Amino acid sequence: MTLISADKDFAARLKAQFSDDIVADTEPRYLEEPRGTWQGRPTLVARPRNVEEVAGIIRAASEARVPVIPYGGGTGLVGAQISPEGALPLILSLERMTAVRAVWPEENVLIVEAGVILADVQTAARDAGRLFPLSLAAEGTARIGGNLATNAGGTGVLRYGNTRDLCLGLEAVLPDGQIWHGLRRLRKDNTGYDLRNLLIGSEGTLGVITAAAMKMFPQPHDTGTAVFSVASPAAALTLLSMARERLGDMVSAFELISGQGLAFLRQELPEIRQPFEVAPDWSVLIEVGVAAGMTAQSALEDLFEHALERDLVSDGVIAQSAQQSDAFWSVREHIPEANKRIGAVVSSDVSLPLGALADFIKAGPARIAGVGEFRINCFGHMGDGNLHYNIFPVEGRSKKDHLGDRENVQRAIHDLVHEFDGSFSAEHGVGRLKVGDLERYGDPAKLSAMRAIKQALDPSGIMNPGAVLRA
Amino acid sequence: MTLISADKDFAARLKAQFSDDIVADTEPRYLEEPRGTWQGRPTLVARPRNVEEVAGIIRAASEARVPVIPYGGGTGLVGAQISPEGALPLILSLERMTAVRAVWPEENVLIVEAGVILADVQTAARDAGRLFPLSLAAEGTARIGGNLATNAGGTGVLRYGNTRDLCLGLEAVLPDGQIWHGLRRLRKDNTGYDLRNLLIGSEGTLGVITAAAMKMFPQPHDTGTAVFSVASPAAALTLLSMARERLGDMVSAFELISGQGLAFLRQELPEIRQPFEVAPDWSVLIEVGVAAGMTAQSALEDLFEHALERDLVSDGVIAQSAQQSDAFWSVREHIPEANKRIGAVVSSDVSLPLGALADFIKAGPARIAGVGEFRINCFGHMGDGNLHYNIFPVEGRSKKDHLGDRENVQRAIHDLVHEFDGSFSAEHGVGRLKVGDLERYGDPAKLSAMRAIKQALDPSGIMNPGAVLRA
C-alpha cells in the first residue's frame, strides 16, 4: 500500500485534534544515529503526553497512511530510528512520557512510562532499596521504551536476562490505534498468546510501547569485581563454568577482554588505568553479587584459588574497594570509545553457543585474513555468548582505506557465525542495518511467519516501514 | 471455513504416504482428561516419528481441512487436548518422538524432542550433572512438548521461571506445514519477532512443537526444606520478602498451605505424616538451594531466627535429612489428592500481584459466602503469586449437591481476581475451559491481536479449533 509523507496538512490536523505543541519540525537530533551510517530527512516530530494521545496520533497516521517511527533515546545502533528513504515519516517521540507511575518494593515491581531514561529507572529502583539490573553504555540517554522495543542486552544479562526477561507487562498502542492495557504485575499468567514478547524486540514495527511493568531485584548484600588473566578463550569458558557451579547466579558479569583491546585503550586513552602492567592476551572481568553472610571478596578469592589449581588463570586482581571496582569497569567500558578513535572497518554484535565460542574465536583470524590484512578486537559479554567482533585496519592505514572491504569482512564474520549456529545480532537488533542478513541467514519458515504477523497487525504498513522486514 | 472430519479415506491417504502404522483408531486414553469434564469422540491418532512426518501430516490435514490436535501426555487440566464437538480431529501424538538429541553440560543446554516425558528430561540433565528445574505433579506422564505448548508452571517457578523461561529455541511445524528450524542455543539473539514465545503457551493453536533447546542449571551445592507456621498470609509475604532479600535466588520454592488443606489431608490420607501436631491455620513450605561454602540448614535456621525476631513465624521444622525433606514435600504434593477425594465444587488456578495476595485471601470468604455455604482450601505457589483457590461443600454435603452453584462460585472468584488485577489462569492455560473467561476478562485489544495472528498463521483454522479462541 502506498504511504503518504507527513506534511503540513497532517501537522495541522494533529494540532487541531490535540494542541499546538503536539507536533513540530524535527530538530537535527532526531535525524542522527550514533554510528553515522544513516541520515534522516527533516520531517515532523510528535510528542504526546499520554497513551490516549499516542493512540489518537496512530489513528490519524493510519487514516492518512503516514508512516510512523516510534522514537526513544535515539541510541540504537542498527538504524531502526532513522528513515533514509520512502515517504517522510512522523517521528513519534515518547520523551514527554517520563512518569514512574508506581513502585512496589515488596513486589519487586515498578511501572514506568516508555520515555523514562534508563538511568532514571535504575535510580527509581535504588530509591526503593531495589536493583533494576538493565545496564548499558547508553543508559544516560536511552529510554526504557526503546530498550524494550529492541530487547536490549548489556552487562547484566548473565544474571538477570535481557530486557525481555525483565518485563512483566506492557501498555501499548497497536497499529490500528487500539490501546492494549497489559500492565500486569504477575509472575504467572497463561491467558492467551504472548503479545508482550511479540512487541518486545519488534523494533517499533508492530506497535508503540507506552509503559511497562518491570521487575526489580533485591540489591546483592555485597558486590565485588576482579580481573583475571586467562590462557585462552577456552580457559575463560572453563572458568565461567566453574564460577557458575560454585556461585550460581551470584556471578553477575563475565566479560572477555582481548590484548588488542587493551592496546587500543593504552594508545587512545592512556589516562584509563589498566589492572595489569603488561596487558595479557586474554583476560576476564568478573563481577559477583553475593547473599547475606558472604563477602564478595572471599568468593572471588576462593574462585581464583580454585582456578589457579586447575591452571585456568595466571594472574588476577581483586578490587579492594568500590572505587577500584569502578576502575576495572572503566577499562571494560572505555574499550568501545578506544575502538571508535581507532576507527573500525566493521563492528559486529554476534552470539554463539557457549560450547562453540572458543572454536569461533580460533577460526576467526584465518577467515578475516582471507579478505585482507586487519587487526581484530574481540571482546564482550562472554557469559552470554555475546562477542563484539570488531575489525580494524593495520597500523598506518585507516578505515577509509577499507570502504570497499566492509561488506566482505562483514560477510566473512556472519558466515562463520552462521556455521557455528550463532546469531548475526545478539543484542542490537535488526533495524535497517541487518535486514539483508535476516533474509540471508534467517529461517525461511520464521520469516514467512513474521511477514504474516506484520501484515495481520499492520496491514497498511505504517509502523516503522523498512525496519526488520523490507518495506 | 468448514472443517472436515478425519475419516477412513484420510487415514488411507496418510498410510499410503508414510507407513501403515502412522495412523490408528484412538484408544480411550486419547479421549479422556484428568478432571473428567470433557470426553473426546473416537477418531484417528497419528504417531509420527520425526519432524518431516509431522510436517507431511500437517500438510495433508491442511489440504483436506481436517482439524489437528497436537497431543502430549494428555495431562492438561483445561481440556485443550479434547475435541468434544465439531469435525472429528486427527489427534497428532508426539509420543514416538522421544529422543534426547544432544546434551551440552558445559553450556547448560539440552535438546529434547517434544515427546520426551518431563521426568526423563530431568533424568537426562541429572545424568549430565545438571538440574532441569521444571517440576510438577504430572511429571511422570506429561511430555515436554505439552509443557511448552501450555507454558507449564509448577514448583520451581520462583527460582527458575515458567517453561517459557527455560526454553532457548524450538523446532516446530507451522499450520501451513513449513518446518521452523529454530533450535538455537543462544542466550542473546535479537533477529526478528519472537516466534518462540508466540508458540509457547499457544496450546497447539498456532503450530506443533517438535523439539526444544532447553536450559539446564548447575545443581545447587546443598538443598534443604523447612515448614514454618505463620500468623497470616500477610506474614507469609513479609517472610518471603525477607527470604529473598537474604538469600536472593537461592530460595527455590515458597508454598502456602492452609489449615483446611491439612485437615482434608488428615481426613483422607492419614498415612501422610504432617510436620505439626496441631495443624496451623497457615504455614509455608520453603526450599532453598545454596551456593558452595554454605549449608542449606544454616541458611534456613538463620532465616527462621530473623523471622522469629520480627514475629513472622510462631513455629518451624527444618528437615534434617533428604528423607525428611521428601516427607515435607509429600504433604504439599498430596493436598490435591485429598482435595480430589473430598470433591471440589470449583478448582481455581489464579494469580495475583504479590502485593494484593493477602487482601485477596482476606476478601475471598465473604464473596464465596455470597453464593452459599462452602469450605475453602487456598494453597499454592505463593512465591509466584499463584493460588489454587478451591471450594468444597461443607461437611455432610457433596459436590453433586452444588452442580447448580459451580458457575456462580467460579464467577465470584474470577471477578474478585480481576478486581485485584490478577489472572484467571496462572499456570494451566485457557484450553476449552476458560475460553469464556478470556472473552470476559481479557483485554479487547489483545484479543483482537490474537485473532488476527491466528487468522494470519492458520487461515483455515485446522490447529486445535476451539481451544484458547472460539472456533
PDB file of N, CA and C in Angstrom, chain B residues 228-301:
ATOM      1  N   PHE B 228       7.388 -23.603  58.073  1.00  0.00           N
ATOM      2  CA  PHE B 228       7.212 -22.634  59.156  1.00  0.00           C
ATOM      3  C   PHE B 228       5.722 -22.343  59.292  1.00  0.00           C
ATOM      4  N   SER B 229       5.241 -22.237  60.518  1.00  0.00           N
ATOM      5  CA  SER B 229       3.861 -21.782  60.673  1.00  0.00           C
ATOM      6  C   SER B 229       3.874 -20.256  60.789  1.00  0.00           C
ATOM      7  N   VAL B 230       2.928 -19.630  60.117  1.00  0.00           N
ATOM      8  CA  VAL B 230       2.903 -18.162  60.057  1.00  0.00           C
ATOM      9  C   VAL B 230       1.540 -17.675  60.541  1.00  0.00           C
ATOM     10  N   ALA B 231       1.532 -16.429  61.000  1.00  0.00           N
ATOM     11  CA  ALA B 231       0.304 -15.889  61.589  1.00  0.00           C
ATOM     12  C   ALA B 231      -0.776 -15.671  60.546  1.00  0.00           C
ATOM     13  N   SER B 232      -0.382 -15.362  59.325  1.00  0.00           N
ATOM     14  CA  SER B 232      -1.358 -14.962  58.304  1.00  0.00           C
ATOM     15  C   SER B 232      -0.682 -14.983  56.948  1.00  0.00           C
ATOM     16  N   PRO B 233      -1.473 -14.936  55.870  1.00  0.00           N
ATOM     17  CA  PRO B 233      -0.859 -14.794  54.551  1.00  0.00           C
ATOM     18  C   PRO B 233       0.007 -13.537  54.455  1.00  0.00           C
ATOM     19  N   ALA B 234      -0.405 -12.447  55.123  1.00  0.00           N
ATOM     20  CA  ALA B 234       0.406 -11.225  55.075  1.00  0.00           C
ATOM     21  C   ALA B 234       1.783 -11.473  55.690  1.00  0.00           C
ATOM     22  N   ALA B 235       1.800 -12.195  56.818  1.00  0.00           N
ATOM     23  CA  ALA B 235       3.085 -12.523  57.447  1.00  0.00           C
ATOM     24  C   ALA B 235       3.920 -13.409  56.526  1.00  0.00           C
ATOM     25  N   ALA B 236       3.246 -14.327  55.832  1.00  0.00           N
ATOM     26  CA  ALA B 236       3.969 -15.198  54.894  1.00  0.00           C
ATOM     27  C   ALA B 236       4.639 -14.372  53.798  1.00  0.00           C
ATOM     28  N   LEU B 237       3.950 -13.337  53.323  1.00  0.00           N
ATOM     29  CA  LEU B 237       4.521 -12.498  52.267  1.00  0.00           C
ATOM     30  C   LEU B 237       5.719 -11.705  52.763  1.00  0.00           C
ATOM     31  N   THR B 238       5.642 -11.218  54.001  1.00  0.00           N
ATOM     32  CA  THR B 238       6.786 -10.495  54.560  1.00  0.00           C
ATOM     33  C   THR B 238       7.965 -11.458  54.724  1.00  0.00           C
ATOM     34  N   LEU B 239       7.648 -12.681  55.127  1.00  0.00           N
ATOM     35  CA  LEU B 239       8.689 -13.703  55.245  1.00  0.00           C
ATOM     36  C   LEU B 239       9.328 -13.995  53.885  1.00  0.00           C
ATOM     37  N   LEU B 240       8.501 -14.076  52.864  1.00  0.00           N
ATOM     38  CA  LEU B 240       9.020 -14.290  51.505  1.00  0.00           C
ATOM     39  C   LEU B 240       9.980 -13.177  51.114  1.00  0.00           C
ATOM     40  N   SER B 241       9.558 -11.950  51.372  1.00  0.00           N
ATOM     41  CA  SER B 241      10.386 -10.797  51.023  1.00  0.00           C
ATOM     42  C   SER B 241      11.711 -10.857  51.793  1.00  0.00           C
ATOM     43  N   MET B 242      11.635 -11.193  53.073  1.00  0.00           N
ATOM     44  CA  MET B 242      12.848 -11.323  53.885  1.00  0.00           C
ATOM     45  C   MET B 242      13.754 -12.425  53.331  1.00  0.00           C
ATOM     46  N   ALA B 243      13.164 -13.554  52.982  1.00  0.00           N
ATOM     47  CA  ALA B 243      13.950 -14.679  52.469  1.00  0.00           C
ATOM     48  C   ALA B 243      14.672 -14.296  51.182  1.00  0.00           C
ATOM     49  N   ARG B 244      13.971 -13.570  50.311  1.00  0.00           N
ATOM     50  CA  ARG B 244      14.589 -13.201  49.040  1.00  0.00           C
ATOM     51  C   ARG B 244      15.636 -12.121  49.229  1.00  0.00           C
ATOM     52  N   GLU B 245      15.425 -11.247  50.212  1.00  0.00           N
ATOM     53  CA  GLU B 245      16.463 -10.239  50.463  1.00  0.00           C
ATOM     54  C   GLU B 245      17.719 -10.879  51.009  1.00  0.00           C
ATOM     55  N   ARG B 246      17.549 -11.882  51.874  1.00  0.00           N
ATOM     56  CA  ARG B 246      18.716 -12.510  52.486  1.00  0.00           C
ATOM     57  C   ARG B 246      19.382 -13.509  51.551  1.00  0.00           C
ATOM     58  N   LEU B 247      18.583 -14.247  50.785  1.00  0.00           N
ATOM     59  CA  LEU B 247      19.119 -15.395  50.042  1.00  0.00           C
ATOM     60  C   LEU B 247      18.986 -15.262  48.533  1.00  0.00           C
ATOM     61  N   GLY B 248      18.347 -14.177  48.082  1.00  0.00           N
ATOM     62  CA  GLY B 248      18.213 -13.975  46.640  1.00  0.00           C
ATOM     63  C   GLY B 248      17.564 -15.180  45.992  1.00  0.00           C
ATOM     64  N   ASP B 249      18.130 -15.584  44.865  1.00  0.00           N
ATOM     65  CA  ASP B 249      17.548 -16.684  44.108  1.00  0.00           C
ATOM     66  C   ASP B 249      17.872 -18.049  44.688  1.00  0.00           C
ATOM     67  N   MET B 250      18.506 -18.073  45.846  1.00  0.00           N
ATOM     68  CA  MET B 250      18.714 -19.384  46.471  1.00  0.00           C
ATOM     69  C   MET B 250      17.416 -19.896  47.088  1.00  0.00           C
ATOM     70  N   VAL B 251      16.404 -19.051  47.198  1.00  0.00           N
ATOM     71  CA  VAL B 251      15.066 -19.516  47.599  1.00  0.00           C
ATOM     72  C   VAL B 251      14.426 -20.147  46.366  1.00  0.00           C
ATOM     73  N   SER B 252      14.202 -21.448  46.393  1.00  0.00           N
ATOM     74  CA  SER B 252      13.715 -22.107  45.180  1.00  0.00           C
ATOM     75  C   SER B 252      12.245 -22.498  45.248  1.00  0.00           C
ATOM     76  N   ALA B 253      11.639 -22.485  46.412  1.00  0.00           N
ATOM     77  CA  ALA B 253      10.191 -22.728  46.475  1.00  0.00           C
ATOM     78  C   ALA B 253       9.631 -22.057  47.720  1.00  0.00           C
ATOM     79  N   PHE B 254       8.418 -21.571  47.601  1.00  0.00           N
ATOM     80  CA  PHE B 254       7.745 -20.916  48.720  1.00  0.00           C
ATOM     81  C   PHE B 254       6.260 -21.196  48.559  1.00  0.00           C
ATOM     82  N   GLU B 255       5.795 -22.238  49.254  1.00  0.00           N
ATOM     83  CA  GLU B 255       4.448 -22.752  49.048  1.00  0.00           C
ATOM     84  C   GLU B 255       3.574 -22.461  50.263  1.00  0.00           C
ATOM     85  N   LEU B 256       2.407 -21.915  50.004  1.00  0.00           N
ATOM     86  CA  LEU B 256       1.447 -21.647  51.079  1.00  0.00           C
ATOM     87  C   LEU B 256       0.564 -22.877  51.304  1.00  0.00           C
ATOM     88  N   ILE B 257       0.365 -23.221  52.579  1.00  0.00           N
ATOM     89  CA  ILE B 257      -0.504 -24.353  52.938  1.00  0.00           C
ATOM     90  C   ILE B 257      -1.510 -23.846  53.970  1.00  0.00           C
ATOM     91  N   SER B 258      -2.776 -24.180  53.756  1.00  0.00           N
ATOM     92  CA  SER B 258      -3.798 -23.710  54.700  1.00  0.00           C
ATOM     93  C   SER B 258      -4.164 -24.807  55.685  1.00  0.00           C
ATOM     94  N   GLY B 259      -4.705 -24.396  56.832  1.00  0.00           N
ATOM     95  CA  GLY B 259      -5.179 -25.360  57.825  1.00  0.00           C
ATOM     96  C   GLY B 259      -6.248 -26.270  57.243  1.00  0.00           C
ATOM     97  N   GLN B 260      -7.092 -25.719  56.406  1.00  0.00           N
ATOM     98  CA  GLN B 260      -8.138 -26.523  55.773  1.00  0.00           C
ATOM     99  C   GLN B 260      -7.526 -27.637  54.917  1.00  0.00           C
ATOM    100  N   GLY B 261      -6.459 -27.291  54.201  1.00  0.00           N
ATOM    101  CA  GLY B 261      -5.783 -28.291  53.366  1.00  0.00           C
ATOM    102  C   GLY B 261      -5.211 -29.421  54.210  1.00  0.00           C
ATOM    103  N   LEU B 262      -4.610 -29.059  55.363  1.00  0.00           N
ATOM    104  CA  LEU B 262      -4.039 -30.086  56.240  1.00  0.00           C
ATOM    105  C   LEU B 262      -5.134 -30.929  56.875  1.00  0.00           C
ATOM    106  N   ALA B 263      -6.265 -30.309  57.149  1.00  0.00           N
ATOM    107  CA  ALA B 263      -7.395 -31.064  57.719  1.00  0.00           C
ATOM    108  C   ALA B 263      -7.928 -32.075  56.702  1.00  0.00           C
ATOM    109  N   PHE B 264      -8.087 -31.642  55.461  1.00  0.00           N
ATOM    110  CA  PHE B 264      -8.510 -32.577  54.402  1.00  0.00           C
ATOM    111  C   PHE B 264      -7.516 -33.739  54.295  1.00  0.00           C
ATOM    112  N   LEU B 265      -6.241 -33.396  54.359  1.00  0.00           N
ATOM    113  CA  LEU B 265      -5.183 -34.390  54.221  1.00  0.00           C
ATOM    114  C   LEU B 265      -5.273 -35.404  55.378  1.00  0.00           C
ATOM    115  N   ARG B 266      -5.431 -34.881  56.588  1.00  0.00           N
ATOM    116  CA  ARG B 266      -5.520 -35.775  57.756  1.00  0.00           C
ATOM    117  C   ARG B 266      -6.726 -36.705  57.634  1.00  0.00           C
ATOM    118  N   GLN B 267      -7.812 -36.156  57.116  1.00  0.00           N
ATOM    119  CA  GLN B 267      -9.038 -36.942  56.984  1.00  0.00           C
ATOM    120  C   GLN B 267      -8.917 -38.011  55.892  1.00  0.00           C
ATOM    121  N   GLU B 268      -8.396 -37.614  54.748  1.00  0.00           N
ATOM    122  CA  GLU B 268      -8.426 -38.510  53.585  1.00  0.00           C
ATOM    123  C   GLU B 268      -7.168 -39.354  53.443  1.00  0.00           C
ATOM    124  N   LEU B 269      -6.033 -38.823  53.870  1.00  0.00           N
ATOM    125  CA  LEU B 269      -4.767 -39.542  53.715  1.00  0.00           C
ATOM    126  C   LEU B 269      -4.005 -39.506  55.037  1.00  0.00           C
ATOM    127  N   PRO B 270      -4.557 -40.172  56.059  1.00  0.00           N
ATOM    128  CA  PRO B 270      -3.940 -40.069  57.394  1.00  0.00           C
ATOM    129  C   PRO B 270      -2.536 -40.651  57.439  1.00  0.00           C
ATOM    130  N   GLU B 271      -2.183 -41.470  56.447  1.00  0.00           N
ATOM    131  CA  GLU B 271      -0.838 -42.063  56.453  1.00  0.00           C
ATOM    132  C   GLU B 271       0.251 -41.046  56.101  1.00  0.00           C
ATOM    133  N   ILE B 272      -0.123 -39.911  55.521  1.00  0.00           N
ATOM    134  CA  ILE B 272       0.866 -38.859  55.229  1.00  0.00           C
ATOM    135  C   ILE B 272       1.198 -38.132  56.533  1.00  0.00           C
ATOM    136  N   ARG B 273       2.444 -38.230  56.943  1.00  0.00           N
ATOM    137  CA  ARG B 273       2.830 -37.644  58.228  1.00  0.00           C
ATOM    138  C   ARG B 273       2.956 -36.130  58.112  1.00  0.00           C
ATOM    139  N   GLN B 274       2.326 -35.405  58.997  1.00  0.00           N
ATOM    140  CA  GLN B 274       2.335 -33.942  58.928  1.00  0.00           C
ATOM    141  C   GLN B 274       3.380 -33.369  59.886  1.00  0.00           C
ATOM    142  N   PRO B 275       3.955 -32.229  59.526  1.00  0.00           N
ATOM    143  CA  PRO B 275       5.063 -31.701  60.341  1.00  0.00           C
ATOM    144  C   PRO B 275       4.641 -31.181  61.713  1.00  0.00           C
ATOM    145  N   PHE B 276       3.399 -30.722  61.857  1.00  0.00           N
ATOM    146  CA  PHE B 276       2.975 -30.177  63.152  1.00  0.00           C
ATOM    147  C   PHE B 276       1.883 -31.065  63.760  1.00  0.00           C
ATOM    148  N   GLU B 277       1.922 -31.208  65.095  1.00  0.00           N
ATOM    149  CA  GLU B 277       0.883 -31.952  65.804  1.00  0.00           C
ATOM    150  C   GLU B 277      -0.489 -31.317  65.542  1.00  0.00           C
ATOM    151  N   VAL B 278      -0.543 -30.034  65.819  1.00  0.00           N
ATOM    152  CA  VAL B 278      -1.780 -29.289  65.577  1.00  0.00           C
ATOM    153  C   VAL B 278      -1.576 -28.476  64.309  1.00  0.00           C
ATOM    154  N   ALA B 279      -2.426 -28.710  63.335  1.00  0.00           N
ATOM    155  CA  ALA B 279      -2.249 -28.042  62.044  1.00  0.00           C
ATOM    156  C   ALA B 279      -2.442 -26.537  62.203  1.00  0.00           C
ATOM    157  N   PRO B 280      -1.444 -25.743  61.827  1.00  0.00           N
ATOM    158  CA  PRO B 280      -1.611 -24.287  61.912  1.00  0.00           C
ATOM    159  C   PRO B 280      -2.565 -23.784  60.820  1.00  0.00           C
ATOM    160  N   ASP B 281      -3.212 -22.656  61.095  1.00  0.00           N
ATOM    161  CA  ASP B 281      -4.117 -22.078  60.081  1.00  0.00           C
ATOM    162  C   ASP B 281      -3.361 -21.825  58.781  1.00  0.00           C
ATOM    163  N   TRP B 282      -2.154 -21.310  58.915  1.00  0.00           N
ATOM    164  CA  TRP B 282      -1.344 -21.035  57.724  1.00  0.00           C
ATOM    165  C   TRP B 282       0.079 -21.489  57.961  1.00  0.00           C
ATOM    166  N   SER B 283       0.637 -22.145  56.991  1.00  0.00           N
ATOM    167  CA  SER B 283       2.058 -22.480  57.060  1.00  0.00           C
ATOM    168  C   SER B 283       2.662 -22.361  55.666  1.00  0.00           C
ATOM    169  N   VAL B 284       3.986 -22.308  55.631  1.00  0.00           N
ATOM    170  CA  VAL B 284       4.666 -22.229  54.340  1.00  0.00           C
ATOM    171  C   VAL B 284       5.747 -23.297  54.285  1.00  0.00           C
ATOM    172  N   LEU B 285       5.884 -23.882  53.110  1.00  0.00           N
ATOM    173  CA  LEU B 285       6.989 -24.787  52.846  1.00  0.00           C
ATOM    174  C   LEU B 285       8.030 -23.981  52.068  1.00  0.00           C
ATOM    175  N   ILE B 286       9.241 -23.950  52.590  1.00  0.00           N
ATOM    176  CA  ILE B 286      10.320 -23.196  51.939  1.00  0.00           C
ATOM    177  C   ILE B 286      11.409 -24.163  51.522  1.00  0.00           C
ATOM    178  N   GLU B 287      11.859 -24.038  50.296  1.00  0.00           N
ATOM    179  CA  GLU B 287      13.020 -24.817  49.861  1.00  0.00           C
ATOM    180  C   GLU B 287      14.128 -23.856  49.465  1.00  0.00           C
ATOM    181  N   VAL B 288      15.346 -24.158  49.876  1.00  0.00           N
ATOM    182  CA  VAL B 288      16.490 -23.361  49.427  1.00  0.00           C
ATOM    183  C   VAL B 288      17.517 -24.283  48.783  1.00  0.00           C
ATOM    184  N   GLY B 289      18.223 -23.742  47.810  1.00  0.00           N
ATOM    185  CA  GLY B 289      19.352 -24.442  47.196  1.00  0.00           C
ATOM    186  C   GLY B 289      20.518 -23.471  47.242  1.00  0.00           C
ATOM    187  N   VAL B 290      21.557 -23.812  47.975  1.00  0.00           N
ATOM    188  CA  VAL B 290      22.581 -22.810  48.281  1.00  0.00           C
ATOM    189  C   VAL B 290      23.885 -23.044  47.528  1.00  0.00           C
ATOM    190  N   ALA B 291      24.705 -22.004  47.539  1.00  0.00           N
ATOM    191  CA  ALA B 291      25.960 -21.994  46.796  1.00  0.00           C
ATOM    192  C   ALA B 291      27.064 -22.691  47.589  1.00  0.00           C
ATOM    193  N   ALA B 292      28.205 -22.894  46.923  1.00  0.00           N
ATOM    194  CA  ALA B 292      29.368 -23.509  47.561  1.00  0.00           C
ATOM    195  C   ALA B 292      29.735 -22.728  48.822  1.00  0.00           C
ATOM    196  N   GLY B 293      30.104 -23.441  49.861  1.00  0.00           N
ATOM    197  CA  GLY B 293      30.527 -22.780  51.087  1.00  0.00           C
ATOM    198  C   GLY B 293      29.402 -22.479  52.057  1.00  0.00           C
ATOM    199  N   MET B 294      28.164 -22.767  51.660  1.00  0.00           N
ATOM    200  CA  MET B 294      27.040 -22.548  52.568  1.00  0.00           C
ATOM    201  C   MET B 294      26.360 -23.895  52.819  1.00  0.00           C
ATOM    202  N   THR B 295      25.581 -23.974  53.889  1.00  0.00           N
ATOM    203  CA  THR B 295      24.721 -25.144  54.054  1.00  0.00           C
ATOM    204  C   THR B 295      23.278 -24.666  54.081  1.00  0.00           C
ATOM    205  N   ALA B 296      22.420 -25.491  53.510  1.00  0.00           N
ATOM    206  CA  ALA B 296      21.003 -25.137  53.446  1.00  0.00           C
ATOM    207  C   ALA B 296      20.428 -25.012  54.848  1.00  0.00           C
ATOM    208  N   GLN B 297      20.854 -25.928  55.714  1.00  0.00           N
ATOM    209  CA  GLN B 297      20.272 -25.926  57.048  1.00  0.00           C
ATOM    210  C   GLN B 297      20.574 -24.637  57.800  1.00  0.00           C
ATOM    211  N   SER B 298      21.832 -24.178  57.725  1.00  0.00           N
ATOM    212  CA  SER B 298      22.138 -22.943  58.454  1.00  0.00           C
ATOM    213  C   SER B 298      21.435 -21.754  57.809  1.00  0.00           C
ATOM    214  N   ALA B 299      21.269 -21.786  56.479  1.00  0.00           N
ATOM    215  CA  ALA B 299      20.528 -20.706  55.827  1.00  0.00           C
ATOM    216  C   ALA B 299      19.082 -20.674  56.333  1.00  0.00           C
ATOM    217  N   LEU B 300      18.482 -21.855  56.489  1.00  0.00           N
ATOM    218  CA  LEU B 300      17.098 -21.919  56.949  1.00  0.00           C
ATOM    219  C   LEU B 300      16.991 -21.545  58.434  1.00  0.00           C
ATOM    220  N   GLU B 301      17.966 -21.984  59.230  1.00  0.00           N
ATOM    221  CA  GLU B 301      17.967 -21.613  60.659  1.00  0.00           C
ATOM    222  C   GLU B 301      18.089 -20.111  60.827  1.00  0.00           C
TER     223      GLU B 301
END
